[in-house]
XYZ file of C-alpha atoms in Angstrom:
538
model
C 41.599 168.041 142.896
C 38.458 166.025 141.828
C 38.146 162.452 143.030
C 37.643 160.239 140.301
C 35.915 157.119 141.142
C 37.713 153.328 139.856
C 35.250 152.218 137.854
C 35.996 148.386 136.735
C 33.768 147.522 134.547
C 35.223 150.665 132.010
C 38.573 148.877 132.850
C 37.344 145.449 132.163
C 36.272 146.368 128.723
C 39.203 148.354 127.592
C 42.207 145.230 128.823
C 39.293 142.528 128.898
C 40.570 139.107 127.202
C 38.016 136.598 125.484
C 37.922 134.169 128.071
C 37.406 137.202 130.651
C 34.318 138.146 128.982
C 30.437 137.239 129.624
C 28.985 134.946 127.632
C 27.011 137.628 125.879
C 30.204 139.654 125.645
C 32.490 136.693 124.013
C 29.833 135.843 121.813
C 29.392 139.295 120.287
C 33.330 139.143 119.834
C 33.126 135.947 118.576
C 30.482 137.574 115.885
C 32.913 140.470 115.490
C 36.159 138.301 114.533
C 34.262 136.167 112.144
C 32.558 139.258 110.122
C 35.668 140.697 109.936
C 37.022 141.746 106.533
C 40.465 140.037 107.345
C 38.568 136.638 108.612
C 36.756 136.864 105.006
C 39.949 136.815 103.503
C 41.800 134.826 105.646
C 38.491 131.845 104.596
C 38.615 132.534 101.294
C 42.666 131.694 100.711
C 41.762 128.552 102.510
C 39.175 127.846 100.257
C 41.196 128.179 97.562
C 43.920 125.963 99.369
C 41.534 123.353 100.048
C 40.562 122.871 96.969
C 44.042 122.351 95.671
C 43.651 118.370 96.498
C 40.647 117.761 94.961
C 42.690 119.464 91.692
C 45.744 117.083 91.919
C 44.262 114.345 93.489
C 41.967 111.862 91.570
C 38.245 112.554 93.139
C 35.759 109.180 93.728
C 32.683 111.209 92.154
C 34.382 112.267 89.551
C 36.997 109.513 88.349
C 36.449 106.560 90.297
C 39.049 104.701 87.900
C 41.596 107.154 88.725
C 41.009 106.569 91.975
C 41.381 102.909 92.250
C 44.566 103.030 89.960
C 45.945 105.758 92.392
C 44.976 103.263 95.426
C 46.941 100.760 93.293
C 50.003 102.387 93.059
C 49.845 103.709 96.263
C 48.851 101.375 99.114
C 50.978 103.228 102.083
C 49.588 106.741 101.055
C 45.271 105.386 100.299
C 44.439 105.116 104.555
C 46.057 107.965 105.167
C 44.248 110.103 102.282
C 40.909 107.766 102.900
C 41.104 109.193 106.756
C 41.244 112.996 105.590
C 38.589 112.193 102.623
C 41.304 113.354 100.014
C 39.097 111.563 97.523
C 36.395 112.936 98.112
C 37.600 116.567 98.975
C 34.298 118.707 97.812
C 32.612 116.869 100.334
C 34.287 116.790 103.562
C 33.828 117.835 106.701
C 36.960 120.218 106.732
C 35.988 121.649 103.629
C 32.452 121.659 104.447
C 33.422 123.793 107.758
C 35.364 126.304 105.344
C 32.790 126.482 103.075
C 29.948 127.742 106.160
C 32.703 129.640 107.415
C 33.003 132.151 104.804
C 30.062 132.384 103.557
C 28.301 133.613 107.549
C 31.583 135.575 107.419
C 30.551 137.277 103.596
C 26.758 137.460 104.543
C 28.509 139.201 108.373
C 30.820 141.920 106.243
C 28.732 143.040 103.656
C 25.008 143.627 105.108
C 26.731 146.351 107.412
C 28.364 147.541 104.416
C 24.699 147.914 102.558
C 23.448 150.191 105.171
C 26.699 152.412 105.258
C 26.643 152.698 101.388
C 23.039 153.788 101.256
C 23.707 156.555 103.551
C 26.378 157.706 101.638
C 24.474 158.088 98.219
C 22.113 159.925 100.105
C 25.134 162.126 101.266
C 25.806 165.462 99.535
C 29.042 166.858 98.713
C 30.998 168.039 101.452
C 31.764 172.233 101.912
C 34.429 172.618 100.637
C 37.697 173.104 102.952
C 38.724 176.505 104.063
C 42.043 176.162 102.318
C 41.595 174.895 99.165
C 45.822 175.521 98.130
C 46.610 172.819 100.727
C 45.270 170.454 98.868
C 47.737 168.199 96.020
C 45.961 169.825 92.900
C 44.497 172.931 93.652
C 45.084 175.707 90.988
C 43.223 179.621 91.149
C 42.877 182.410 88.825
C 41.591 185.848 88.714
C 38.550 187.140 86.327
C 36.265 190.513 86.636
C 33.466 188.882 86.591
C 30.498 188.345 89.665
C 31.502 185.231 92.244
C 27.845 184.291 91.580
C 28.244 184.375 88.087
C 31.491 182.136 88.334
C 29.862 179.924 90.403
C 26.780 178.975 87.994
C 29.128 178.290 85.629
C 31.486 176.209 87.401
C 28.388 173.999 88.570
C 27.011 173.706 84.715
C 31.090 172.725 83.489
C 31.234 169.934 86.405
C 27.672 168.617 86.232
C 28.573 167.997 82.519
C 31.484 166.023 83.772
C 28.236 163.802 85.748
C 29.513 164.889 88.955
C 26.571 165.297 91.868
C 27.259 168.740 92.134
C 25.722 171.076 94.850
C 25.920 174.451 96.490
C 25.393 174.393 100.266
C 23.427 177.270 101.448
C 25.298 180.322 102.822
C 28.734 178.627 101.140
C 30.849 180.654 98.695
C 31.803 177.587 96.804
C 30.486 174.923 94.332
C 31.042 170.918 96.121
C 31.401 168.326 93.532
C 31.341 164.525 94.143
C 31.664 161.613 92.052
C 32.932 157.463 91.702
C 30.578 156.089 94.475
C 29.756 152.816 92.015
C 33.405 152.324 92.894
C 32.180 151.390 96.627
C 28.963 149.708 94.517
C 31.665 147.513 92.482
C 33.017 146.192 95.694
C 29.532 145.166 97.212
C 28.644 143.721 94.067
C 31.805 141.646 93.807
C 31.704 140.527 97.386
C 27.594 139.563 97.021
C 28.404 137.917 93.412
C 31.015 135.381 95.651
C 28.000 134.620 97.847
C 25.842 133.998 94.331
C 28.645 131.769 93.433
C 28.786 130.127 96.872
C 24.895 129.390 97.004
C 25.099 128.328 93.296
C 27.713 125.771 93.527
C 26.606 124.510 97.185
C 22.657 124.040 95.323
C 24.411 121.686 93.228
C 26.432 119.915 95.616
C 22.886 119.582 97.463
C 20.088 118.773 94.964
C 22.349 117.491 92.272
C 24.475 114.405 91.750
C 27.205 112.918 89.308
C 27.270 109.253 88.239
C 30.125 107.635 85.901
C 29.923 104.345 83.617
C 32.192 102.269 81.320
C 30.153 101.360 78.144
C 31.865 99.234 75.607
C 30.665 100.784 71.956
C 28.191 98.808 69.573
C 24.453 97.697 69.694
C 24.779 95.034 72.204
C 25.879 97.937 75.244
C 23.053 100.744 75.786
C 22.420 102.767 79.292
C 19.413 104.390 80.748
C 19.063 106.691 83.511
C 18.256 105.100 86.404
C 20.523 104.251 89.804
C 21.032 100.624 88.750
C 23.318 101.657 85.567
C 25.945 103.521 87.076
C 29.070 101.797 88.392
C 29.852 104.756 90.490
C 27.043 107.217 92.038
C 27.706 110.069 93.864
C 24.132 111.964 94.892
C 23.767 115.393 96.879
C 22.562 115.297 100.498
C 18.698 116.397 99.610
C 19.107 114.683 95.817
C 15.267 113.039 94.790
C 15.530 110.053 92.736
C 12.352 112.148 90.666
C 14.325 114.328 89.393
C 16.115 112.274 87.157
C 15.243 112.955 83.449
C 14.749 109.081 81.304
C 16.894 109.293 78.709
C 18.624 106.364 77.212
C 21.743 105.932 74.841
C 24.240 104.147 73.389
C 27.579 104.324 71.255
C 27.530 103.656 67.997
C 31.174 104.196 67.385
C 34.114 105.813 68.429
C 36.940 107.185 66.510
C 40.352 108.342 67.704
C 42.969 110.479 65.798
C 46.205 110.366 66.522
C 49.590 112.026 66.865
C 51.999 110.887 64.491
C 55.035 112.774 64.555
C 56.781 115.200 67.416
C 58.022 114.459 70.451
C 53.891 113.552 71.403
C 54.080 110.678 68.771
C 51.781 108.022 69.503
C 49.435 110.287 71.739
C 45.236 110.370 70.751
C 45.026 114.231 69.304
C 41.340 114.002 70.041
C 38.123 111.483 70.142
C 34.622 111.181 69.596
C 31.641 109.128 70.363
C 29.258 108.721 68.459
C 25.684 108.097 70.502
C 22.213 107.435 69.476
C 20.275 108.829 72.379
C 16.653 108.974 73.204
C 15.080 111.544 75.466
C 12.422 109.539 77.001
C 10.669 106.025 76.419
C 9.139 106.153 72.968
C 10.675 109.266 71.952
C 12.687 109.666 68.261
C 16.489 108.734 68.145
C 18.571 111.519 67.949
C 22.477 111.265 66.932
C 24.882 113.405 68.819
C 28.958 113.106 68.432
C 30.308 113.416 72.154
C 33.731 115.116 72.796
C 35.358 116.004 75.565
C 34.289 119.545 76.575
C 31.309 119.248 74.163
C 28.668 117.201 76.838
C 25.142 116.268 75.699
C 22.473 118.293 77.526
C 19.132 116.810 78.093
C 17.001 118.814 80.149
C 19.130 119.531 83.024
C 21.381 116.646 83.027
C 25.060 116.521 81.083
C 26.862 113.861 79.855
C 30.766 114.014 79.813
C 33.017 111.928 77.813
C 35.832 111.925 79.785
C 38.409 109.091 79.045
C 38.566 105.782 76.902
C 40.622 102.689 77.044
C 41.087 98.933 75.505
C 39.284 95.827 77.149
C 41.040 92.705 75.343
C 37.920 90.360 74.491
C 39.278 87.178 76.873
C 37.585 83.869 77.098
C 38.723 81.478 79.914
C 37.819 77.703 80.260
C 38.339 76.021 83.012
C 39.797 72.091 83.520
C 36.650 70.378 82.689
C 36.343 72.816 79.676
C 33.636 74.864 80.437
C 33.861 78.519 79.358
C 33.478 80.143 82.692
C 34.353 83.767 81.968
C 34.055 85.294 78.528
C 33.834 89.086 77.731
C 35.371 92.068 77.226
C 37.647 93.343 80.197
C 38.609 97.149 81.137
C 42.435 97.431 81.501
C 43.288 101.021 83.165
C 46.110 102.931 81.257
C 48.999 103.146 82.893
C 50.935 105.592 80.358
C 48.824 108.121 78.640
C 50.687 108.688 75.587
C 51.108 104.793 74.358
C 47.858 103.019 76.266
C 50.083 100.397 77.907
C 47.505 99.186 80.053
C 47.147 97.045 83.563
C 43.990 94.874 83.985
C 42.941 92.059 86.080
C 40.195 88.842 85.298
C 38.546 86.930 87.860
C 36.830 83.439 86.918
C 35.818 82.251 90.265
C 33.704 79.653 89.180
C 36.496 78.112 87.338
C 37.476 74.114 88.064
C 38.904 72.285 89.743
C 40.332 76.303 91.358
C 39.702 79.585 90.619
C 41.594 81.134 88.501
C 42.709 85.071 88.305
C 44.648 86.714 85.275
C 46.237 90.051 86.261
C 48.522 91.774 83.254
C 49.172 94.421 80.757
C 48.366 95.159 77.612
C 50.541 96.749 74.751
C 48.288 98.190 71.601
C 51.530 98.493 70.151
C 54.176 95.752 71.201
C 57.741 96.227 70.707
C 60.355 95.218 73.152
C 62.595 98.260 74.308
C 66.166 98.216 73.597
C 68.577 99.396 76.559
C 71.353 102.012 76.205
C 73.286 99.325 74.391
C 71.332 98.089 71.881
C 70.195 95.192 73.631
C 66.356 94.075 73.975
C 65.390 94.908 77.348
C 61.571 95.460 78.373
C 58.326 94.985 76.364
C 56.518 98.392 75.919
C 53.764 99.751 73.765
C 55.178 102.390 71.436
C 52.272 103.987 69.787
C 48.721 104.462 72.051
C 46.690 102.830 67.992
C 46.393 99.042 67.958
C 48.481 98.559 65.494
C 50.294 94.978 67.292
C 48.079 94.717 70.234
C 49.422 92.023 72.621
C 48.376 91.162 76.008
C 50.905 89.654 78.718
C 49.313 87.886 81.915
C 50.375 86.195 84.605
C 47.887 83.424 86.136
C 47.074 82.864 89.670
C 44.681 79.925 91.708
C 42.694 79.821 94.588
C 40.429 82.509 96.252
C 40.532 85.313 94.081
C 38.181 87.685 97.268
C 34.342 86.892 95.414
C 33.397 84.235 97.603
C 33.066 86.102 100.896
C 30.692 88.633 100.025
C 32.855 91.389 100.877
C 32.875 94.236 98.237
C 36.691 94.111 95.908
C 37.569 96.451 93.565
C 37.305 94.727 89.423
C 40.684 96.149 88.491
C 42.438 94.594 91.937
C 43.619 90.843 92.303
C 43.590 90.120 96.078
C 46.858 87.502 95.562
C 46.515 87.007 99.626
C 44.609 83.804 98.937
C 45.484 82.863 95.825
C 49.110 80.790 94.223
C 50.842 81.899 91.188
C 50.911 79.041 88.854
C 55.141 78.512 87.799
C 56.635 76.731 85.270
C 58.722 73.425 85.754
C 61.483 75.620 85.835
C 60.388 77.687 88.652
C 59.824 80.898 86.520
C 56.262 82.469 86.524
C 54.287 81.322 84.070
C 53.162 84.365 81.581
C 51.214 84.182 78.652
C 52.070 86.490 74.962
C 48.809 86.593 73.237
C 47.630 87.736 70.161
C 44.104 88.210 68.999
C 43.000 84.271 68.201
C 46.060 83.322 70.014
C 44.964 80.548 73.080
C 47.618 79.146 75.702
C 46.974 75.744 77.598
C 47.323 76.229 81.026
C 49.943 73.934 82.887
C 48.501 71.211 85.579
C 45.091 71.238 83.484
C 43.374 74.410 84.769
C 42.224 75.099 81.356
C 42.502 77.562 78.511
C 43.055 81.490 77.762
C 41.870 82.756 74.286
C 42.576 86.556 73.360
C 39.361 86.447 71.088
C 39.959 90.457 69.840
C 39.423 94.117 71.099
C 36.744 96.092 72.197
C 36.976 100.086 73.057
C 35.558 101.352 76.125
C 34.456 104.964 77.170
C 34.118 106.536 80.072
C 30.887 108.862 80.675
C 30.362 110.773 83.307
C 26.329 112.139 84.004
C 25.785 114.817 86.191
C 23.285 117.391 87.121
C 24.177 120.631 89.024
C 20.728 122.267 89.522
C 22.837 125.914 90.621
C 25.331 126.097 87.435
C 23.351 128.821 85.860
C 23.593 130.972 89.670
C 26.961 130.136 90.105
C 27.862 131.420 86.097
C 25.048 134.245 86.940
C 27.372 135.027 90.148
C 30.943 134.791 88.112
C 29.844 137.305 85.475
C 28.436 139.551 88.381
C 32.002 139.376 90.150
C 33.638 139.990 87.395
C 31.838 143.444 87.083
C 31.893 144.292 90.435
C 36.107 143.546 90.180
C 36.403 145.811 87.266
C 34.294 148.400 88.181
C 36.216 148.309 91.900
C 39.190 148.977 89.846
C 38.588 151.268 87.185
C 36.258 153.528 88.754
C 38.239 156.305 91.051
C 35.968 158.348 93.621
C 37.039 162.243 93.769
C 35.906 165.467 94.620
C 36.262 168.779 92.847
C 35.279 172.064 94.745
C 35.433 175.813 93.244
C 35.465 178.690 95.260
C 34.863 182.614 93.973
C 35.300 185.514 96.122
C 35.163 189.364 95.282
C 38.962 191.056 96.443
C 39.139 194.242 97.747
C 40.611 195.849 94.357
C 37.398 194.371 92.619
C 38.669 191.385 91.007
C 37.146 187.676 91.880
C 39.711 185.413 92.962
C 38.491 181.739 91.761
C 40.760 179.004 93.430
C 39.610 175.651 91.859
C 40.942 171.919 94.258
C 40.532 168.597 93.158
C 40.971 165.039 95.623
C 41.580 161.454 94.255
C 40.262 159.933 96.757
C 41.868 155.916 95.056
C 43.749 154.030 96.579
C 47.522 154.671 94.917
C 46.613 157.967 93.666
C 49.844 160.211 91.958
C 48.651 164.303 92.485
C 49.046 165.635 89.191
C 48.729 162.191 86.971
C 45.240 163.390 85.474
C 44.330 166.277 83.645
C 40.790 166.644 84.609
C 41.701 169.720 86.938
C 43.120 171.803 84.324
C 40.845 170.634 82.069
C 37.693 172.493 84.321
C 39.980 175.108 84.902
C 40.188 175.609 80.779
C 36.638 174.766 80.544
C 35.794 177.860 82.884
C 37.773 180.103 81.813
C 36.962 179.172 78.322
C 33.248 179.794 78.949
C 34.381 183.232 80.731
C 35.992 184.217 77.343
C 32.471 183.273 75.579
C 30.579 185.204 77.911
C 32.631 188.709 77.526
């Protein structure tokens, strides 16, 4: 009996665990789990999970009103999503880690891949197998003419087919291959998804989006630079240089709307119409802004991307100075009707501040309940066809005095007193455009002087769209040709029998994924094609 030495080390690598391993060891496992095929997917379905709450969920450098309104109506829930940067998904840690993840894990899979695939298109067709009836479609026949004969023939009738056809030397039989841009389709899909990747994270680094509310006429215009934007949201490396100096403003805006249907009152669609100028001194140019339409100057585009009402309120104070006068953004709260929810601040108001916090109804009718009966005010068409603005008022420290930063379309009513009637009912003011209400205990006046419309307008420059389209088209043609193209292998044999005949046996292999024997008809097609040059030939 021979004596066979223990050797550990063998046995250590065969039932070795990670955290048995060297450090070398663990991290060339490590390498191996995370350029796996399975880890790829495995990242790339959490990907697409993660970015599932920046689709649902109002994003702060995208919709920064959306945000605040969500924040609003949901104080308990804001903390929590604040903590896991559910606002700001695209550019979280989390997400960030995912992001990294996949694409070392891509760049891991697919450069081994490279090297493999190379080798094989420098592969020839294998010999053929010694018995070709054992494959699913093999067929044979028997003809008078010379195997060598047969088996010029057969290699003309495939090559036609643009198989890579070749005759290995000493073999009795023809060895046809083709489909390998099948294989190609895959590489090219999985490379495309790093394009995309490295497209879209260019613009998340170099570019930046910015949003503003501009009221429309001549008096509201916006240029390019940091100072205009109410909301910013720059890439890590974004340069301030890049930033091209156009200017513009709208001239008008014009809404259509729904009139009948169950979607009766709802805008159908709206335009803006801007004067814009591409750089100091340069001619104005008109453009009509829509939404999916942006205006593209140089690299930069600007979104329209949502519009509202800001009631025109002026507010004097007790010793009747005007100390707040303008138009003010309400937020809608119901997309289909514009019933809107905005907030004014006049902190330099006497003898106290004052704070107006309401709604506004473009269309004011007072709901009736399911027995007839008036029951709530609502706004029944989203045109401002009775336009009406309810607010409640409030003294004291409306949160400007302290230098700590307060969101516009948020009252802080921690500090502040709502101002009653004698009755001990809140005081709330109906106003129509060139309606005014005295305030009680002489705190001043409200006038609802008219209407202004406001737009929303997103800017934003993403240096790596053109990569990341350049990437999507490239995946998509990797994807189809993965699918459509089917890698098989045709071989024909011819040997001379013993009563003079040649015996020709003819196999084909599918080599695709899901592949039926017998479901094509390119077999018996060569088959007919041979024999049907035999018949020529005699």
């Amino acid at each position: 009996m021979t004596d066979l030495k223990h050797r550990p080390s063998d046995d250590r690598q065969a039932t070795a665990l990670p955290m048995d391993l060297t450090a070398r060891e663990l991290a060339r496992w490590s390498w191996r789990q995370v350029t796996s095929m399975r880890t790829a997917l495995v990242l790339l379905l959490l990907l697409a999970l993660a970015a599932i709450p920046g689709s649902v969920i109002p994003q702060e450098n995208i919709d920064s009103l959306a945000v605040s309104q969500w924040r609003d109506n949901h104080p308990r829930l804001a903390p929590i999503w604040d903590r896991l940067d559910l606002f700001s998904v695209y550019g979280s840690v989390w997400f960030s880690a995912i992001y990294i993840l996949l694409m070392i894990s891509l760049v891991g899979c697919i450069i081994p891949r490279l090297f493999v695939y190379a080798r094989a298109l420098r592969a020839k067709p294998p010999r053929a197998p010694r018995h070709l009836q054992r494959l699913p479609e093999s067929t044979s026949y028997t003809c008078d003419e010379d195997p060598e004969v047969v088996l010029t023939r057969a290699a003309k009738v495939i090559r036609r087919r643009r198989f890579r056809v070749v005759r290995l030397e000493g073999s009795d039989a023809v060895s046809a291959e083709r489909g390998h841009l099948r294989e190609a389709g895959n590489l090219v899909f999985h490379l495309a998804v790093i394009v995309v990747l490295v497209g879209v994270a260019t613009g998340s680094l170099f570019g930046y989006k910015g949003g503003v509310i501009m009221f429309n006429g001549e008096d509201y215009g916006f240029s390019n630079n940091l100072t205009q934007y109410d909301d910013f949201a720059p890439g890590s490396l974004f340069d301030p240089s890049v930033m091209e100096p156009f200017t513009f403003k709208i001239t008008d805006f014009d809404v259509s709307w729904i009139t009948d249907g169950r979607r009766t009152g709802m805008a159908r669609d709206f335009v803006a119409h801007l004067d814009y100028t591409t750089e100091p001194g340069a001619e104005t140019q008109e453009y009509d802004l829509k939404v999916n339409h942006p205006l593209t100057i140089g690299g930069t585009d600007v979104f329209l991307i949502g519009h509202g009402y800001a009631p025109v309120i002026t507010i004097k104070d007790g010793d009747g100075n005007v100390v707040q006068s303008g138009p003010t953004v309400f937020l809608p709260t119901n997309a289909q009707t514009f019933e809107s929810f905005g907030v004014i601040k006049a902190p330099d108001a006497q003898p106290d501040q004052l704070g107006l916090e309401g709604t506004f109804y473009p269309t004011f009718a007072m709901s009736r309940d399911a027995e007839g009966n008036l029951s709530m005010p609502a706004s029944v068409f989203g045109d401002a066809y009775d336009p009406l603005v309810s607010l409640f008022v409030y003294t004291g420290d409306v949160g400007l005095d302290d230098g700590s930063g307060s969101s516009v379309y948020v009252l802080d009513k921690s500090r502040t007193t709502q101002v009653m009637k004698k009755d001990g009912q809140p005081f709330r003011m109906d106003l129509r455009p060139g309606d005014t209400v005295t305030l009680p205990d002489g705190l001043g006046s409200v006038t609802f002087d008219g209407l202004q419309r406001w737009n929303k307008i997103q800017v934003s420059r993403t240096p790596g769209s053109m990569v990341a389209l350049t990437g999507v088209v490239a995946a998509l043609i990797g994807l189809l040709g993965s699918l459509f193209i089917r890698p098989r292998r045709v071989w024909v044999r011819a040997r001379r029998r013993d009563d003079g005949t040649t015996l020709v046996e003819v196999a084909r292999l599918d080599r695709s994924n899901g592949a039926v024997p017998g479901e094509s008809t390119e077999l018996a097609d060569i088959v007919g094609s041979l024999r049907g040059s035999e018949k020529e030939s005699s």
